[in-house]
């Protein structure tokens, strides 16, 4: 039983880490802010989701498990808001840059 | 439960920290009450300190275990002769500074409330609380927090005038002070990790001198030397102390640079006397001598009075560390070593009083003439005799002329330097005295010149006499040196009499 | 005991290398904004190191204050200075010395400390008395016991340092702006994403903060960590336009900032009734400690919020 | 090997890096960043030495002292930043070349 649980955890962790890795690669390689944001938020939310899932079977009780889920939800909310703000400020900056020329 | 104020174990020394702290908080709430509250707090501090002096001379050193937890778990506040003498000085100088500041920083005369009238009082009271906390605390980490409280409030006082130069001086001061704090903190960390205690007295018992103890002592000393502006780490002091408004300058130059020196004394003479080698003591002395000479020479070349006075602080602080070679040598200088230790503290006290007087007098000159350029002091003695006389009295003490407190201090140091065969430190003392006569004679001769004074905005006699009182006190310290001398002997560390071994 | 070299040790070593690497990058990268962001990442890594050292209270403090708050303060300053690049260093003949002397001093101190770490026998003797006297303190978290009982005097002075820093930073206000609202005026669209976030998050933040405050007595957390979270919520609500920024002349904001240290000092002064100072009587230890912590949390939150907003300034 | 030795060594290295930065950088914000790195290096050293000697977790007293230290450090940082921002605003009002680099005219680290 515990072997299966541990194996599940490890598998889910690996998937989560893979998403993080992909997101980080995107952050480094993609050309502009919007593409980078796209890579980052998608991959991070999924990555963190998988890691949360992986940790759920390890949680001692339902209380801790629900706290883990709460953390995931909060992070998603914050990430969504922040990426919105970053995108908007990037758009604004592009506007400013275009006016006086390169 | 009745308060037994007369009981010898009543925690008076804790009050000398708690009262100004509480007053600072009230002053931050209501700027209308602030000047009164500050004055009451400073008077209470002086009263508590004087009463503690009585207790200390009759019953010996006073201790308060905060929260009734004895060390090493808790923090002990301790009043020996040195601490009480510093508390009294802090009380006197802050009363004078607050009295002088009432006019410039009173919320009553300025409606609506202004930035400086609001912030001066909480910051000044935080400085008083911080230095008092540093004088009485016996715990190395607690001293760190007390020093930080003092530093932040002091740096804000430097920036108070709101000029560009003031902000630059404050940033510069903070950069040095924060670096000093890091070194000191690192030393405290090594001390705790080596000995498992932070209490200075317990440390003296448990300290065996391993490499980590030596490193800790070196780091703490480096940090404290930065904070007391000892050569070559003095560059921050003159711009900072001269940029502040006069009452703040008085607090800064008279009080804020003193706790690091007192802690330095406690670390080397009380906690780790066995660490000092003759070479190290001489090296401390050499830094002090460089500070005396460089500070004096730079003071001569200044054209603004407040800068002259500020550079003189660099020079005067240099004398203090001569205590290490003079009191801390081997057995040969034994009978004289205690005199050197007491002499250095006499210099500390008289410098505080004299420098407070000088900066307040300089403040009066600035108000009268609108600037502090030396050439605008011409003939001022006829218009402002009180301030000029105050400046003169303070100068007498700084030069170390009899019968001032500065003379008593220098005399004790000189005696021990020649008696112990270390004549070179005696030469430094004499040359330093001559140089201070030169750089103080400049402004004094201008003030007392026979030429007519330039246009003067009148400054009230009462406010001018504040500086005069401080100047008089620095002279009286020498005339009646018997009682303070006896006070300083209470619980004097053994190393101060027997030398470092 | 654990085996000599376990996977956890590997993790620790990798973590340490990462910490040092990020610190080096933060110190050497040219872009000032990048340096600031790297400092925040550094703070998060250091917080993980604290968890590994079994110091969860410090980890919380480091994450909330060391990484979060310091980072926000620095980013705010970088934004206000509107500079990202370090100015090109002036060429001087001292330039070489100005790098070599600090480098050799840094190297000397780092290697000296490393030598001491490996050779000296270190001592920690206070843990036993801390635990032995814990029942008298009314709390179960030994760190809280040290902060609010054994060494409460340190904490009293520390809150005074925060208070002094607040007045000090108010002291940098332009004279003609004294009495204006703190910081820059916020321009937020009422239905914008930030406003929504600012409405949604504060209740959650308050719950988390109260939890950390309450848990601090018995497990991990305490006034400083909780105060930081409340400050963050407060700032967010101001940024989102939910509430107005306070002004330094306001009576209520001054009372908030002063309440904690004032109550603490008052409690300390009542100790003179027992011929001592800052006594927390055993009978009322728990409620009194909680009351002090509650007031401190409020004041810490207000002070940190005001420090982040900074002095009032003209809109550009 | 004790588990906290890497952290102690890490703290020592951080102190070195930070002190270099505090003394070598011209820009005040960079110095402040370096100041914070040094501070946390000192704390990390402190905590790991305590953990090292007790053979387990960091003791309660060092933890409390470190938390105090962190708060003091952030208070100082906030104040210096307020001063730096204000000084920059003075420059905007009346620009002075090179005035912003805290130590350009005064050589305050190489005596």
Short mmCIF file of N, CA, C and O in Angstrom, two decimals, chain A residues 36-89:
data_model
loop_
_atom_site.label_atom_id
_atom_site.label_comp_id
_atom_site.label_asym_id
_atom_site.label_seq_id
_atom_site.Cartn_x
_atom_site.Cartn_y
_atom_site.Cartn_z
N UNK A 36 6.66 34.90 -22.85
CA UNK A 36 7.28 34.39 -21.63
C UNK A 36 6.23 34.19 -20.54
O UNK A 36 6.21 33.18 -19.86
N UNK A 37 5.36 35.18 -20.40
CA UNK A 37 4.30 35.10 -19.40
C UNK A 37 3.44 33.87 -19.65
O UNK A 37 3.10 33.13 -18.73
N UNK A 38 3.13 33.68 -20.93
CA UNK A 38 2.30 32.55 -21.33
C UNK A 38 2.93 31.25 -20.84
O UNK A 38 2.31 30.45 -20.15
N UNK A 39 4.22 31.09 -21.17
CA UNK A 39 4.93 29.87 -20.78
C UNK A 39 4.96 29.72 -19.28
O UNK A 39 4.66 28.66 -18.72
N UNK A 40 5.26 30.82 -18.62
CA UNK A 40 5.48 30.77 -17.18
C UNK A 40 4.20 30.41 -16.43
O UNK A 40 4.17 29.48 -15.62
N UNK A 41 3.13 31.14 -16.70
CA UNK A 41 1.93 30.94 -15.90
C UNK A 41 1.33 29.56 -16.15
O UNK A 41 0.98 28.86 -15.19
N UNK A 42 1.24 29.20 -17.41
CA UNK A 42 0.65 27.88 -17.70
C UNK A 42 1.45 26.79 -17.01
O UNK A 42 0.91 25.97 -16.26
N UNK A 43 2.75 26.81 -17.25
CA UNK A 43 3.57 25.72 -16.74
C UNK A 43 3.62 25.74 -15.22
O UNK A 43 3.54 24.69 -14.58
N UNK A 44 3.69 26.94 -14.65
CA UNK A 44 3.81 27.02 -13.20
C UNK A 44 2.54 26.54 -12.51
O UNK A 44 2.61 25.77 -11.54
N UNK A 45 1.40 26.99 -13.01
CA UNK A 45 0.17 26.57 -12.36
C UNK A 45 0.00 25.07 -12.42
O UNK A 45 -0.34 24.43 -11.42
N UNK A 46 0.29 24.51 -13.58
CA UNK A 46 0.18 23.06 -13.69
C UNK A 46 1.23 22.37 -12.83
O UNK A 46 0.96 21.40 -12.14
N UNK A 47 2.45 22.90 -12.90
CA UNK A 47 3.53 22.29 -12.12
C UNK A 47 3.20 22.27 -10.64
O UNK A 47 3.30 21.23 -9.98
N UNK A 48 2.75 23.40 -10.15
CA UNK A 48 2.43 23.47 -8.74
C UNK A 48 1.24 22.58 -8.43
O UNK A 48 1.19 21.93 -7.38
N UNK A 49 0.28 22.51 -9.38
CA UNK A 49 -0.87 21.64 -9.20
C UNK A 49 -0.44 20.20 -9.02
O UNK A 49 -0.89 19.50 -8.09
N UNK A 50 0.47 19.76 -9.88
CA UNK A 50 0.92 18.37 -9.76
C UNK A 50 1.67 18.15 -8.46
O UNK A 50 1.54 17.09 -7.84
N UNK A 51 2.46 19.11 -8.08
CA UNK A 51 3.23 18.93 -6.83
C UNK A 51 2.26 18.88 -5.64
O UNK A 51 2.42 18.06 -4.73
N UNK A 52 1.24 19.73 -5.68
CA UNK A 52 0.23 19.66 -4.62
C UNK A 52 -0.44 18.29 -4.60
O UNK A 52 -0.59 17.68 -3.54
N UNK A 53 -0.81 17.83 -5.78
CA UNK A 53 -1.43 16.50 -5.88
C UNK A 53 -0.50 15.44 -5.31
O UNK A 53 -0.94 14.54 -4.59
N UNK A 54 0.79 15.58 -5.62
CA UNK A 54 1.76 14.60 -5.17
C UNK A 54 1.85 14.58 -3.65
O UNK A 54 2.03 13.53 -3.04
N UNK A 55 1.71 15.75 -3.05
CA UNK A 55 1.88 15.84 -1.60
C UNK A 55 0.61 15.42 -0.85
O UNK A 55 0.69 15.06 0.32
N UNK A 56 -0.53 15.47 -1.53
CA UNK A 56 -1.79 15.16 -0.84
C UNK A 56 -1.78 13.79 -0.17
O UNK A 56 -2.16 13.68 1.01
N UNK A 57 -1.33 12.74 -0.86
CA UNK A 57 -1.32 11.43 -0.18
C UNK A 57 -0.39 11.39 1.03
O UNK A 57 -0.56 10.56 1.91
N UNK A 58 0.59 12.31 1.09
CA UNK A 58 1.54 12.31 2.20
C UNK A 58 1.00 13.10 3.39
O UNK A 58 1.59 13.05 4.46
N UNK A 59 -0.07 13.87 3.18
CA UNK A 59 -0.58 14.71 4.25
C UNK A 59 -1.11 13.85 5.40
O UNK A 59 -1.73 12.81 5.18
N UNK A 60 -0.85 14.31 6.63
CA UNK A 60 -1.21 13.51 7.80
C UNK A 60 -2.72 13.45 7.99
O UNK A 60 -3.27 12.43 8.37
N UNK A 61 -3.40 14.57 7.72
CA UNK A 61 -4.86 14.55 7.90
C UNK A 61 -5.51 15.47 6.87
O UNK A 61 -4.83 16.15 6.08
N UNK A 62 -6.81 15.50 6.91
CA UNK A 62 -7.56 16.27 5.91
C UNK A 62 -7.28 17.77 6.06
O UNK A 62 -7.23 18.51 5.08
N UNK A 63 -7.07 18.21 7.30
CA UNK A 63 -6.82 19.62 7.59
C UNK A 63 -5.59 20.11 6.83
O UNK A 63 -5.61 21.12 6.13
N UNK A 64 -4.51 19.32 6.93
CA UNK A 64 -3.27 19.70 6.23
C UNK A 64 -3.48 19.63 4.72
O UNK A 64 -3.05 20.51 3.97
N UNK A 65 -4.19 18.60 4.28
CA UNK A 65 -4.44 18.45 2.85
C UNK A 65 -5.20 19.66 2.31
O UNK A 65 -4.86 20.22 1.25
N UNK A 66 -6.20 20.09 3.07
CA UNK A 66 -6.98 21.23 2.59
C UNK A 66 -6.13 22.50 2.59
O UNK A 66 -6.28 23.36 1.73
N UNK A 67 -5.20 22.61 3.56
CA UNK A 67 -4.30 23.76 3.55
C UNK A 67 -3.45 23.75 2.28
O UNK A 67 -3.25 24.81 1.65
N UNK A 68 -2.98 22.56 1.89
CA UNK A 68 -2.17 22.47 0.67
C UNK A 68 -2.96 22.97 -0.54
O UNK A 68 -2.47 23.75 -1.36
N UNK A 69 -4.22 22.53 -0.63
CA UNK A 69 -5.05 22.93 -1.76
C UNK A 69 -5.28 24.45 -1.74
O UNK A 69 -5.21 25.13 -2.77
N UNK A 70 -5.49 24.96 -0.53
CA UNK A 70 -5.67 26.40 -0.37
C UNK A 70 -4.46 27.17 -0.91
O UNK A 70 -4.59 28.17 -1.62
N UNK A 71 -3.27 26.68 -0.53
CA UNK A 71 -2.05 27.34 -0.98
C UNK A 71 -2.00 27.36 -2.51
O UNK A 71 -1.70 28.38 -3.13
N UNK A 72 -2.37 26.23 -3.12
CA UNK A 72 -2.34 26.14 -4.58
C UNK A 72 -3.31 27.16 -5.20
O UNK A 72 -2.95 27.90 -6.12
N UNK A 73 -4.49 27.21 -4.64
CA UNK A 73 -5.49 28.14 -5.17
C UNK A 73 -5.02 29.59 -5.04
O UNK A 73 -5.13 30.39 -5.98
N UNK A 74 -4.47 29.90 -3.87
CA UNK A 74 -3.98 31.27 -3.64
C UNK A 74 -2.88 31.64 -4.62
O UNK A 74 -2.86 32.73 -5.20
N UNK A 75 -1.98 30.69 -4.81
CA UNK A 75 -0.87 30.96 -5.73
C UNK A 75 -1.39 31.21 -7.13
O UNK A 75 -0.91 32.10 -7.83
N UNK A 76 -2.37 30.40 -7.53
CA UNK A 76 -2.94 30.58 -8.88
C UNK A 76 -3.56 31.96 -9.01
O UNK A 76 -3.36 32.66 -10.01
N UNK A 77 -4.29 32.33 -7.98
CA UNK A 77 -4.95 33.63 -8.01
C UNK A 77 -3.92 34.75 -8.15
O UNK A 77 -4.03 35.65 -8.98
N UNK A 78 -2.87 34.65 -7.30
CA UNK A 78 -1.84 35.69 -7.33
C UNK A 78 -1.15 35.70 -8.68
O UNK A 78 -0.92 36.77 -9.27
N UNK A 79 -0.83 34.50 -9.20
CA UNK A 79 -0.13 34.42 -10.49
C UNK A 79 -0.97 35.04 -11.58
O UNK A 79 -0.46 35.80 -12.43
N UNK A 80 -2.27 34.74 -11.56
CA UNK A 80 -3.15 35.28 -12.60
C UNK A 80 -3.16 36.81 -12.55
O UNK A 80 -2.98 37.49 -13.56
N UNK A 81 -3.32 37.33 -11.34
CA UNK A 81 -3.37 38.79 -11.20
C UNK A 81 -2.06 39.42 -11.64
O UNK A 81 -2.03 40.39 -12.41
N UNK A 82 -0.97 38.85 -11.13
CA UNK A 82 0.34 39.45 -11.41
C UNK A 82 0.63 39.41 -12.91
O UNK A 82 1.12 40.39 -13.48
N UNK A 83 0.29 38.27 -13.58
CA UNK A 83 0.62 38.20 -15.00
C UNK A 83 -0.23 39.21 -15.78
O UNK A 83 0.25 39.82 -16.73
N UNK A 84 -1.47 39.41 -15.35
CA UNK A 84 -2.30 40.46 -15.96
C UNK A 84 -1.60 41.81 -15.85
O UNK A 84 -1.48 42.55 -16.83
N UNK A 85 -1.13 42.11 -14.63
CA UNK A 85 -0.51 43.42 -14.40
C UNK A 85 0.77 43.56 -15.22
O UNK A 85 1.04 44.61 -15.81
N UNK A 86 1.56 42.47 -15.25
CA UNK A 86 2.82 42.53 -16.01
C UNK A 86 2.51 42.76 -17.49
O UNK A 86 3.13 43.61 -18.15
N UNK A 87 1.52 42.02 -18.00
CA UNK A 87 1.18 42.15 -19.41
C UNK A 87 0.75 43.58 -19.71
O UNK A 87 1.16 44.18 -20.71
N UNK A 88 -0.07 44.14 -18.81
CA UNK A 88 -0.57 45.48 -19.08
C UNK A 88 0.57 46.50 -19.07
O UNK A 88 0.66 47.37 -19.92
N UNK A 89 1.47 46.34 -18.07
CA UNK A 89 2.57 47.29 -18.00
C UNK A 89 3.50 47.13 -19.20
O UNK A 89 4.05 48.11 -19.70
#
